[in-house]
mmCIF file of C-alpha atoms in Angstrom:
data_model
loop_
_atom_site.group_PDB
_atom_site.id
_atom_site.type_symbol
_atom_site.label_atom_id
_atom_site.label_comp_id
_atom_site.label_asym_id
_atom_site.label_seq_id
_atom_site.Cartn_x
_atom_site.Cartn_y
_atom_site.Cartn_z
ATOM 1 C CA MET A 1 0.049 -0.026 -0.100
ATOM 2 C CA LYS A 2 0.627 3.811 -0.574
ATOM 3 C CA PRO A 3 1.932 5.063 2.755
ATOM 4 C CA TRP A 4 -0.331 7.079 4.643
ATOM 5 C CA PRO A 5 0.102 10.491 4.378
ATOM 6 C CA ALA A 6 0.913 12.608 7.908
ATOM 7 C CA ASP A 7 -1.346 15.487 8.813
ATOM 8 C CA PRO A 8 0.156 19.056 8.080
ATOM 9 C CA LYS A 9 -0.785 20.045 11.522
ATOM 10 C CA TYR A 10 -0.257 17.526 13.822
ATOM 11 C CA GLY A 11 2.120 15.175 11.718
ATOM 12 C CA PHE A 12 2.085 11.271 11.683
ATOM 13 C CA LEU A 13 -0.590 10.151 13.771
ATOM 14 C CA ASN A 14 -0.977 6.377 15.248
ATOM 15 C CA PRO A 15 -4.498 4.842 14.229
ATOM 16 C CA GLY A 16 -4.927 4.226 18.269
ATOM 17 C CA GLU A 17 -5.337 7.986 18.041
ATOM 18 C CA PHE A 18 -8.199 8.303 15.609
ATOM 19 C CA ILE A 19 -10.063 4.918 15.001
ATOM 20 C CA LYS A 20 -12.043 4.936 18.502
ATOM 21 C CA VAL A 21 -13.049 8.626 17.301
ATOM 22 C CA LEU A 22 -14.277 7.347 13.827
ATOM 23 C CA GLU A 23 -15.847 4.585 15.427
ATOM 24 C CA ARG A 24 -17.812 6.637 18.231
ATOM 25 C CA GLY A 25 -19.105 9.252 15.101
ATOM 26 C CA HIS A 26 -19.824 5.929 13.148
ATOM 27 C CA LEU A 27 -17.544 7.101 10.551
ATOM 28 C CA ILE A 28 -15.300 4.135 10.347
ATOM 29 C CA HIS A 29 -16.546 3.191 6.992
ATOM 30 C CA LYS A 30 -15.204 5.664 5.640
ATOM 31 C CA LEU A 31 -11.605 4.917 6.264
ATOM 32 C CA ASP A 32 -11.852 1.376 5.804
ATOM 33 C CA LEU A 33 -13.406 1.324 2.287
ATOM 34 C CA HIS A 34 -10.656 4.103 1.491
ATOM 35 C CA ILE A 35 -8.017 1.436 2.630
ATOM 36 C CA LEU A 36 -9.948 -1.271 0.351
ATOM 37 C CA ASP A 37 -9.620 1.112 -2.502
ATOM 38 C CA LEU A 38 -5.981 1.635 -2.032
ATOM 39 C CA VAL A 39 -5.328 -1.839 -2.004
ATOM 40 C CA CYS A 40 -7.303 -2.364 -5.212
ATOM 41 C CA GLN A 41 -5.305 0.256 -6.541
ATOM 42 C CA ASP A 42 -2.226 -1.479 -6.087
ATOM 43 C CA LEU A 43 -3.312 -4.683 -7.477
ATOM 44 C CA GLU A 44 -4.746 -3.310 -10.086
ATOM 45 C CA GLU A 45 -0.836 -1.369 -10.919
ATOM 46 C CA ALA A 46 0.434 -4.927 -10.559
ATOM 47 C CA MET A 47 -1.904 -6.832 -12.874
ATOM 48 C CA GLN A 48 -1.161 -3.770 -15.347
ATOM 49 C CA LYS A 49 2.361 -4.733 -15.157
ATOM 50 C CA GLY A 50 2.200 -8.351 -15.310
ATOM 51 C CA GLU A 51 3.676 -8.735 -11.974
ATOM 52 C CA THR A 52 2.703 -11.610 -9.668
ATOM 53 C CA TYR A 53 0.747 -10.179 -6.742
ATOM 54 C CA PRO A 54 -0.635 -11.425 -3.216
ATOM 55 C CA MET A 55 -4.026 -11.927 -1.833
ATOM 56 C CA ILE A 56 -4.271 -9.247 0.971
ATOM 57 C CA SER A 57 -6.485 -8.863 3.977
ATOM 58 C CA VAL A 58 -8.847 -5.930 4.806
ATOM 59 C CA ASN A 59 -10.396 -5.242 8.496
ATOM 60 C CA LEU A 60 -14.044 -4.294 8.425
ATOM 61 C CA SER A 61 -15.021 -2.680 11.627
ATOM 62 C CA ARG A 62 -18.068 -4.066 13.837
ATOM 63 C CA TYR A 63 -19.667 -0.393 12.783
ATOM 64 C CA ASP A 64 -19.174 -1.350 9.358
ATOM 65 C CA LEU A 65 -21.348 -4.400 9.098
ATOM 66 C CA GLU A 66 -24.483 -1.807 10.290
ATOM 67 C CA LEU A 67 -24.154 -0.374 6.557
ATOM 68 C CA PRO A 68 -26.980 -1.691 4.509
ATOM 69 C CA ASP A 69 -25.466 -1.609 1.594
ATOM 70 C CA LEU A 70 -21.940 -2.772 2.676
ATOM 71 C CA HIS A 71 -21.637 -5.608 0.317
ATOM 72 C CA GLU A 72 -22.506 -3.302 -2.720
ATOM 73 C CA ARG A 73 -19.967 -0.823 -1.987
ATOM 74 C CA VAL A 74 -17.268 -3.513 -1.170
ATOM 75 C CA ASN A 75 -18.071 -5.203 -4.482
ATOM 76 C CA THR A 76 -18.260 -1.755 -6.539
ATOM 77 C CA ILE A 77 -14.763 -1.048 -5.405
ATOM 78 C CA LEU A 78 -13.223 -4.329 -6.659
ATOM 79 C CA SER A 79 -15.297 -4.179 -9.926
ATOM 80 C CA LYS A 80 -13.732 -0.246 -10.567
ATOM 81 C CA HIS A 81 -10.304 -1.782 -10.247
ATOM 82 C CA GLU A 82 -10.946 -5.001 -12.177
ATOM 83 C CA VAL A 83 -9.837 -7.098 -8.632
ATOM 84 C CA LYS A 84 -11.353 -10.627 -8.029
ATOM 85 C CA SER A 85 -12.636 -10.897 -4.897
ATOM 86 C CA SER A 86 -10.467 -14.236 -4.390
ATOM 87 C CA GLN A 87 -7.691 -11.783 -4.286
ATOM 88 C CA ILE A 88 -8.744 -10.014 -1.153
ATOM 89 C CA ARG A 89 -9.682 -11.418 2.176
ATOM 90 C CA ILE A 90 -12.119 -10.093 4.594
ATOM 91 C CA GLU A 91 -11.207 -9.937 8.274
ATOM 92 C CA ILE A 92 -13.760 -9.476 11.015
ATOM 93 C CA THR A 93 -12.655 -9.039 14.384
ATOM 94 C CA GLU A 94 -13.731 -11.129 17.357
ATOM 95 C CA SER A 95 -15.541 -7.703 19.052
ATOM 96 C CA ALA A 96 -17.864 -7.488 15.997
ATOM 97 C CA LEU A 97 -19.415 -10.826 17.149
ATOM 98 C CA LEU A 98 -20.157 -9.304 20.739
ATOM 99 C CA SER A 99 -21.568 -6.234 18.929
ATOM 100 C CA ASN A 100 -24.001 -7.880 16.422
ATOM 101 C CA THR A 101 -26.635 -10.094 16.224
ATOM 102 C CA GLU A 102 -25.866 -13.784 15.024
ATOM 103 C CA ALA A 103 -28.373 -13.296 12.541
ATOM 104 C CA VAL A 104 -26.521 -10.162 11.209
ATOM 105 C CA ILE A 105 -23.067 -11.861 10.970
ATOM 106 C CA LYS A 106 -24.123 -15.134 9.402
ATOM 107 C CA GLU A 107 -25.757 -13.082 6.697
ATOM 108 C CA HIS A 108 -22.690 -10.905 6.329
ATOM 109 C CA ILE A 109 -20.421 -14.179 6.304
ATOM 110 C CA SER A 110 -22.459 -15.878 3.555
ATOM 111 C CA ARG A 111 -23.196 -12.938 1.511
ATOM 112 C CA PHE A 112 -19.041 -12.459 1.172
ATOM 113 C CA HIS A 113 -18.674 -16.223 0.353
ATOM 114 C CA GLU A 114 -21.168 -16.184 -2.278
ATOM 115 C CA ASP A 115 -19.851 -13.318 -3.864
ATOM 116 C CA GLY A 116 -16.200 -15.292 -3.817
ATOM 117 C CA TYR A 117 -14.714 -13.978 -0.640
ATOM 118 C CA GLN A 118 -12.807 -15.825 2.159
ATOM 119 C CA VAL A 119 -13.622 -14.342 5.761
ATOM 120 C CA TRP A 120 -11.282 -14.483 8.466
ATOM 121 C CA LEU A 121 -12.210 -14.318 11.905
ATOM 122 C CA ASP A 122 -9.542 -11.716 13.817
ATOM 123 C CA ASP A 123 -7.864 -11.797 17.277
ATOM 124 C CA PHE A 124 -9.443 -15.361 18.212
ATOM 125 C CA GLY A 125 -9.147 -16.128 21.632
ATOM 126 C CA SER A 126 -9.479 -12.112 22.644
ATOM 127 C CA GLY A 127 -12.893 -12.186 23.987
ATOM 128 C CA PHE A 128 -15.292 -14.993 25.783
ATOM 129 C CA SER A 129 -17.139 -15.519 22.189
ATOM 130 C CA SER A 130 -14.272 -17.605 20.970
ATOM 131 C CA LEU A 131 -15.920 -21.148 21.072
ATOM 132 C CA ASN A 132 -19.234 -20.005 20.264
ATOM 133 C CA SER A 133 -17.880 -18.463 17.254
ATOM 134 C CA LEU A 134 -16.720 -21.512 15.535
ATOM 135 C CA GLN A 135 -19.803 -23.159 16.577
ATOM 136 C CA ASN A 136 -22.250 -20.522 15.071
ATOM 137 C CA PHE A 137 -20.130 -18.917 12.034
ATOM 138 C CA ASP A 138 -18.484 -20.373 8.932
ATOM 139 C CA PHE A 139 -15.131 -18.734 8.942
ATOM 140 C CA ASP A 140 -12.205 -19.694 6.793
ATOM 141 C CA LEU A 141 -9.447 -19.133 8.747
ATOM 142 C CA LEU A 142 -8.324 -17.846 12.544
ATOM 143 C CA LYS A 143 -5.972 -15.408 13.216
ATOM 144 C CA ILE A 144 -4.750 -16.389 16.917
ATOM 145 C CA TYR A 145 -4.641 -13.416 19.006
ATOM 146 C CA MET A 146 -1.105 -11.959 19.953
ATOM 147 C CA ALA A 147 -1.663 -11.933 23.454
ATOM 148 C CA PHE A 148 -1.228 -15.927 23.330
ATOM 149 C CA LEU A 149 2.461 -15.488 22.484
ATOM 150 C CA ARG A 150 3.178 -12.154 24.519
ATOM 151 C CA HIS A 151 1.894 -13.733 27.738
ATOM 152 C CA ALA A 152 3.113 -17.348 27.337
ATOM 153 C CA ASN A 153 3.365 -19.585 30.350
ATOM 154 C CA GLU A 154 3.406 -23.326 30.840
ATOM 155 C CA LYS A 155 -0.004 -23.896 29.306
ATOM 156 C CA THR A 156 0.204 -21.940 26.367
ATOM 157 C CA PRO A 157 2.022 -24.895 24.324
ATOM 158 C CA THR A 158 -1.248 -27.169 25.097
ATOM 159 C CA ILE A 159 -3.816 -24.690 24.216
ATOM 160 C CA LEU A 160 -2.357 -23.637 21.050
ATOM 161 C CA MET A 161 -1.730 -27.184 19.866
ATOM 162 C CA ASP A 162 -5.598 -27.971 20.844
ATOM 163 C CA VAL A 163 -6.742 -24.744 19.166
ATOM 164 C CA ILE A 164 -4.343 -25.800 15.886
ATOM 165 C CA ASP A 165 -5.935 -29.417 15.938
ATOM 166 C CA MET A 166 -9.367 -28.280 16.518
ATOM 167 C CA ALA A 167 -9.367 -25.826 13.362
ATOM 168 C CA LYS A 168 -8.072 -28.765 11.140
ATOM 169 C CA ARG A 169 -10.365 -30.846 12.440
ATOM 170 C CA LEU A 170 -13.190 -28.260 11.240
ATOM 171 C CA GLY A 171 -11.737 -27.637 8.040
ATOM 172 C CA ILE A 172 -10.236 -23.984 9.081
ATOM 173 C CA GLU A 173 -6.891 -22.357 8.418
ATOM 174 C CA THR A 174 -4.913 -20.561 11.471
ATOM 175 C CA LEU A 175 -2.444 -17.791 11.452
ATOM 176 C CA SER A 176 -0.608 -16.765 14.278
ATOM 177 C CA GLU A 177 -0.415 -13.051 14.791
ATOM 178 C CA GLY A 178 2.768 -11.351 16.992
ATOM 179 C CA LEU A 179 5.483 -13.612 15.925
ATOM 180 C CA GLU A 180 8.701 -11.955 17.241
ATOM 181 C CA THR A 181 10.996 -14.813 17.825
ATOM 182 C CA LYS A 182 12.586 -17.656 15.760
ATOM 183 C CA ASP A 183 11.508 -20.177 18.859
ATOM 184 C CA GLU A 184 8.011 -19.012 18.563
ATOM 185 C CA TYR A 185 8.062 -19.735 14.918
ATOM 186 C CA ASP A 186 9.865 -23.103 15.234
ATOM 187 C CA PHE A 187 7.391 -23.829 17.377
ATOM 188 C CA LEU A 188 4.164 -22.807 15.538
ATOM 189 C CA HIS A 189 5.609 -24.664 12.471
ATOM 190 C CA SER A 190 6.411 -28.047 14.502
ATOM 191 C CA ILE A 191 2.375 -27.968 15.487
ATOM 192 C CA GLY A 192 1.187 -27.006 11.933
ATOM 193 C CA CYS A 193 0.385 -23.533 11.983
ATOM 194 C CA VAL A 194 1.775 -23.017 8.475
ATOM 195 C CA LEU A 195 0.924 -18.764 8.623
ATOM 196 C CA ALA A 196 2.173 -16.153 10.844
ATOM 197 C CA GLN A 197 2.624 -12.370 11.004
ATOM 198 C CA GLY A 198 4.766 -10.245 13.215
ATOM 199 C CA PHE A 199 8.327 -8.371 14.138
ATOM 200 C CA TYR A 200 10.129 -11.617 13.464
ATOM 201 C CA PHE A 201 9.603 -11.259 9.438
ATOM 202 C CA SER A 202 9.267 -7.274 9.480
ATOM 203 C CA GLN A 203 7.202 -4.496 11.011
ATOM 204 C CA PRO A 204 4.720 -2.612 9.153
ATOM 205 C CA LEU A 205 6.472 -0.860 5.962
ATOM 206 C CA PRO A 206 4.882 1.212 3.318
ATOM 207 C CA LYS A 207 4.557 -0.308 -0.271
ATOM 208 C CA ASP A 208 8.122 0.843 -1.345
ATOM 209 C CA LYS A 209 10.202 -0.477 1.180
ATOM 210 C CA ILE A 210 8.085 -3.695 1.117
ATOM 211 C CA THR A 211 9.340 -3.752 -2.338
ATOM 212 C CA ALA A 212 12.824 -3.282 -1.105
ATOM 213 C CA LYS A 213 13.241 -5.449 1.440
ATOM 214 C CA ARG A 214 11.589 -8.209 -0.932
ATOM 215 C CA LYS A 215 14.193 -7.417 -3.349
ATOM 216 C CA GLU A 216 16.773 -7.640 -0.606
ATOM 217 C CA ARG A 217 16.137 -11.090 0.800
ATOM 218 C CA GLY A 218 15.204 -12.568 -2.759
ATOM 219 C CA LEU A 219 11.996 -13.058 -1.789
ATOM 220 C CA LYS A 220 8.685 -13.608 -4.389
ATOM 221 C CA PHE A 221 4.650 -13.482 -3.747
ATOM 222 C CA GLU A 222 3.143 -16.691 -4.451
ATOM 223 C CA SER A 223 1.217 -17.457 -7.485
ATOM 224 C CA GLN A 224 -2.638 -18.128 -7.079
ATOM 225 C CA ALA A 225 -1.208 -21.599 -7.860
ATOM 226 C CA GLU A 226 1.177 -21.873 -4.896
ATOM 227 C CA GLN A 227 -0.891 -20.130 -2.828
ATOM 228 C CA ALA A 228 -3.864 -23.261 -3.302
ATOM 229 C CA PHE A 229 -0.815 -25.827 -3.343
ATOM 230 C CA TYR A 230 0.443 -24.842 0.121
ATOM 231 C CA GLN A 231 -3.180 -24.265 1.469
ATOM 232 C CA LYS A 232 -3.656 -28.209 0.598
ATOM 233 C CA ILE A 233 -0.383 -28.999 2.511
ATOM 234 C CA GLY A 234 -1.412 -26.706 5.415
ATOM 235 C CA GLN A 235 -4.794 -29.076 5.582
ATOM 236 C CA VAL A 236 -2.266 -32.003 6.947
ATOM 237 C CA ASN A 237 -3.074 -32.453 10.842
ATOM 238 C CA VAL A 238 0.489 -33.206 11.983
ATOM 239 C CA VAL A 239 -0.601 -32.556 15.849
ATOM 240 C CA ASN A 240 -2.942 -35.846 15.427
ATOM 241 C CA ALA A 241 -0.343 -37.482 13.340
ATOM 242 C CA LEU A 242 -2.411 -41.098 13.212
ATOM 243 C CA TYR A 243 -5.349 -39.517 11.376
ATOM 244 C CA PRO A 244 -3.473 -36.256 9.487
ATOM 245 C CA PHE A 245 -6.834 -35.328 7.327
ATOM 246 C CA SER A 246 -9.766 -33.619 8.323
ATOM 247 C CA GLY A 247 -12.474 -36.231 7.214
ATOM 248 C CA SER A 248 -10.894 -38.844 9.519
ATOM 249 C CA ASN A 249 -10.123 -36.731 12.582
ATOM 250 C CA HIS A 250 -12.387 -38.035 15.038
ATOM 251 C CA GLN A 251 -9.873 -40.592 16.965
ATOM 252 C CA GLU A 252 -7.830 -39.697 20.037
ATOM 253 C CA LEU A 253 -5.137 -37.090 20.000
ATOM 254 C CA VAL A 254 -1.587 -38.885 19.387
ATOM 255 C CA GLU A 255 1.452 -36.861 19.630
ATOM 256 C CA THR A 256 4.192 -39.465 19.393
ATOM 257 C CA VAL A 257 3.446 -40.924 15.690
ATOM 258 C CA PRO A 258 6.154 -40.200 13.055
ATOM 259 C CA VAL A 259 4.812 -37.735 10.363
ATOM 260 C CA MET A 260 6.979 -36.076 7.393
ATOM 261 C CA VAL A 261 5.736 -34.204 4.426
ATOM 262 C CA PHE A 262 7.794 -34.591 1.365
ATOM 263 C CA LEU A 263 8.053 -32.114 -1.629
ATOM 264 C CA ASP A 264 8.828 -33.657 -4.979
ATOM 265 C CA LYS A 265 10.020 -31.107 -7.288
ATOM 266 C CA GLY A 266 10.639 -33.384 -10.835
ATOM 267 C CA GLY A 267 12.267 -36.449 -8.844
ATOM 268 C CA ASP A 268 13.924 -33.998 -6.724
ATOM 269 C CA PHE A 269 12.399 -34.870 -2.976
ATOM 270 C CA ASN A 270 13.084 -32.695 -0.123
ATOM 271 C CA ILE A 271 11.725 -33.134 3.378
ATOM 272 C CA ILE A 272 9.432 -29.724 4.348
ATOM 273 C CA TYR A 273 8.258 -31.227 7.781
ATOM 274 C CA ALA A 274 9.079 -33.797 10.143
ATOM 275 C CA ASN A 275 8.175 -34.215 13.761
ATOM 276 C CA LYS A 276 10.820 -35.187 16.388
ATOM 277 C CA ALA A 277 9.205 -38.935 16.489
ATOM 278 C CA SER A 278 10.103 -39.222 13.019
ATOM 279 C CA LYS A 279 13.719 -38.338 13.775
ATOM 280 C CA SER A 280 13.668 -40.611 16.676
ATOM 281 C CA TRP A 281 12.075 -43.470 14.257
ATOM 282 C CA THR A 282 14.449 -43.237 11.311
ATOM 283 C CA GLU A 283 17.584 -43.141 13.681
ATOM 284 C CA SER A 284 16.163 -46.241 15.447
ATOM 285 C CA LEU A 285 15.809 -47.937 11.787
ATOM 286 C CA ARG A 286 19.351 -47.212 11.489
ATOM 287 C CA LEU A 287 18.351 -46.940 7.563
ATOM 288 C CA LYS A 288 21.416 -46.555 5.623
ATOM 289 C CA GLY A 289 23.636 -44.754 7.774
ATOM 290 C CA GLU A 290 23.171 -41.946 10.462
ATOM 291 C CA ASP A 291 21.637 -39.391 8.241
ATOM 292 C CA TYR A 292 17.822 -39.635 8.580
ATOM 293 C CA ALA A 293 16.808 -37.690 6.186
ATOM 294 C CA ALA A 294 19.083 -39.124 3.277
ATOM 295 C CA ALA A 295 18.141 -42.371 4.517
ATOM 296 C CA ILE A 296 14.331 -41.266 4.355
ATOM 297 C CA LYS A 297 14.574 -40.147 0.831
ATOM 298 C CA GLU A 298 16.524 -43.657 -0.254
ATOM 299 C CA GLU A 299 13.831 -45.890 1.660
ATOM 300 C CA PHE A 300 10.691 -44.035 0.057
ATOM 301 C CA CYS A 301 12.042 -42.753 -3.224
ATOM 302 C CA ALA A 302 10.643 -46.028 -5.111
ATOM 303 C CA LEU A 303 7.128 -45.581 -3.423
ATOM 304 C CA LEU A 304 6.905 -41.991 -3.998
ATOM 305 C CA ARG A 305 7.878 -41.989 -7.671
ATOM 306 C CA GLN A 306 5.386 -45.411 -7.931
ATOM 307 C CA LEU A 307 2.985 -42.930 -6.743
ATOM 308 C CA VAL A 308 3.738 -39.834 -9.306
ATOM 309 C CA SER A 309 3.580 -42.741 -12.132
ATOM 310 C CA GLN A 310 0.207 -43.642 -10.949
ATOM 311 C CA THR A 311 -1.674 -40.420 -10.391
ATOM 312 C CA ASP A 312 -4.556 -39.125 -11.903
ATOM 313 C CA GLY A 313 -5.024 -36.250 -10.167
ATOM 314 C CA GLU A 314 -6.950 -37.823 -7.477
ATOM 315 C CA ILE A 315 -5.293 -38.413 -3.701
ATOM 316 C CA ILE A 316 -3.502 -41.638 -4.104
ATOM 317 C CA GLU A 317 -2.912 -43.699 -0.493
ATOM 318 C CA LYS A 318 -0.056 -46.397 -0.473
ATOM 319 C CA SER A 319 0.280 -48.501 2.478
ATOM 320 C CA PHE A 320 3.997 -50.034 3.335
ATOM 321 C CA ARG A 321 5.854 -51.580 5.908
ATOM 322 C CA ILE A 322 9.628 -51.020 7.400
ATOM 323 C CA LYS A 323 10.887 -53.756 10.184
ATOM 324 C CA ASP A 324 8.396 -53.054 12.602
ATOM 325 C CA TYR A 325 6.523 -50.473 11.149
ATOM 326 C CA ALA A 326 3.374 -49.957 9.361
ATOM 327 C CA GLY A 327 2.648 -46.538 7.644
ATOM 328 C CA ARG A 328 0.748 -44.724 5.124
ATOM 329 C CA LEU A 329 1.880 -42.592 2.252
ATOM 330 C CA GLN A 330 -0.715 -40.311 0.627
ATOM 331 C CA LEU A 331 -0.560 -37.672 -1.911
ATOM 332 C CA VAL A 332 -2.139 -34.373 -0.608
ATOM 333 C CA ALA A 333 -1.537 -31.541 -3.211
ATOM 334 C CA GLU A 334 -0.075 -31.154 -6.805
ATOM 335 C CA MET A 335 0.595 -28.339 -9.543
ATOM 336 C CA PRO A 336 2.599 -28.149 -12.331
ATOM 337 C CA GLY A 337 6.044 -29.496 -11.395
ATOM 338 C CA GLN A 338 5.338 -30.064 -7.557
ATOM 339 C CA ARG A 339 3.544 -32.365 -5.714
ATOM 340 C CA ALA A 340 3.503 -33.027 -1.579
ATOM 341 C CA TYR A 341 2.924 -36.220 0.126
ATOM 342 C CA VAL A 342 2.811 -37.137 3.444
ATOM 343 C CA ILE A 343 3.917 -40.054 5.568
ATOM 344 C CA SER A 344 2.771 -41.545 8.858
ATOM 345 C CA THR A 345 3.774 -44.676 10.795
ATOM 346 C CA ASN A 346 3.147 -46.795 13.473
ATOM 347 C CA MET A 347 4.472 -49.901 15.412
ATOM 348 C CA VAL A 348 2.854 -53.214 14.672
#
């Protein structure tokens, strides 16, 4: 987005200084819709230049949901800039659920879904309606409230693991806000929270500085095909590893089962996820030396190639057995040039 101009009299104003004023005056929709317009301008510019552009999330205030023509206004802005609804994620804060009736929220979510938008629940866990919001509303993603990390204690890992497990059983994606350290990132990655944001990656930046940082780090935006590919990988429930797919997550939680996710790029296989149990498992097998990653690649490469040759675009599953272990290998996502597989095992 373009940098927000400083007030000529007061200079830069922190959003906390003016948002509540606009909300009290029921004028916040003017700001929110203006931000959406700026976002769409940037997307339109990127499309005209033939650049890869990201999906962007836009927050709506609880007061925006009071507008009788909210959806018409949002759709008109996108239409003006020829932006598709699939490029915009609508974020609704958990506080909005307390300020509006259930029927109103359901109607808005339904309308947004009908028009092709994803609807995300922002600040999940910040209020008292969290479980009700999952039971009563069809959100596509939960943004986990950053206070979980800022005020972490010995209970925090268990709470976060259960939230991730529950969300995947319900077919809902998760994103953790407020990451500041590599340890926080590593833990969330280990329990399958594949989306994250926070100062660990970057502080908020204007558009030109984001472009400069991306070039400096050699980062690229995901294409829509890549985004869909990794979204499917993110559905693998690595916490409940015996039953890693949402359609069969009705069993008891098992945290000690080896589970790995492989990425196949034209026959070149790389492990992109391996839990602690999988490392212990492969070490105990003593497969072809001490390097468990090399051992895994050697043992399962033939199975993976067999799946690649057999696939017709549908999810394919193959059982295998090594020593005292039975396992399951399954194709979970594919796009041109890449496929992803998950392996889970259990002692027999």
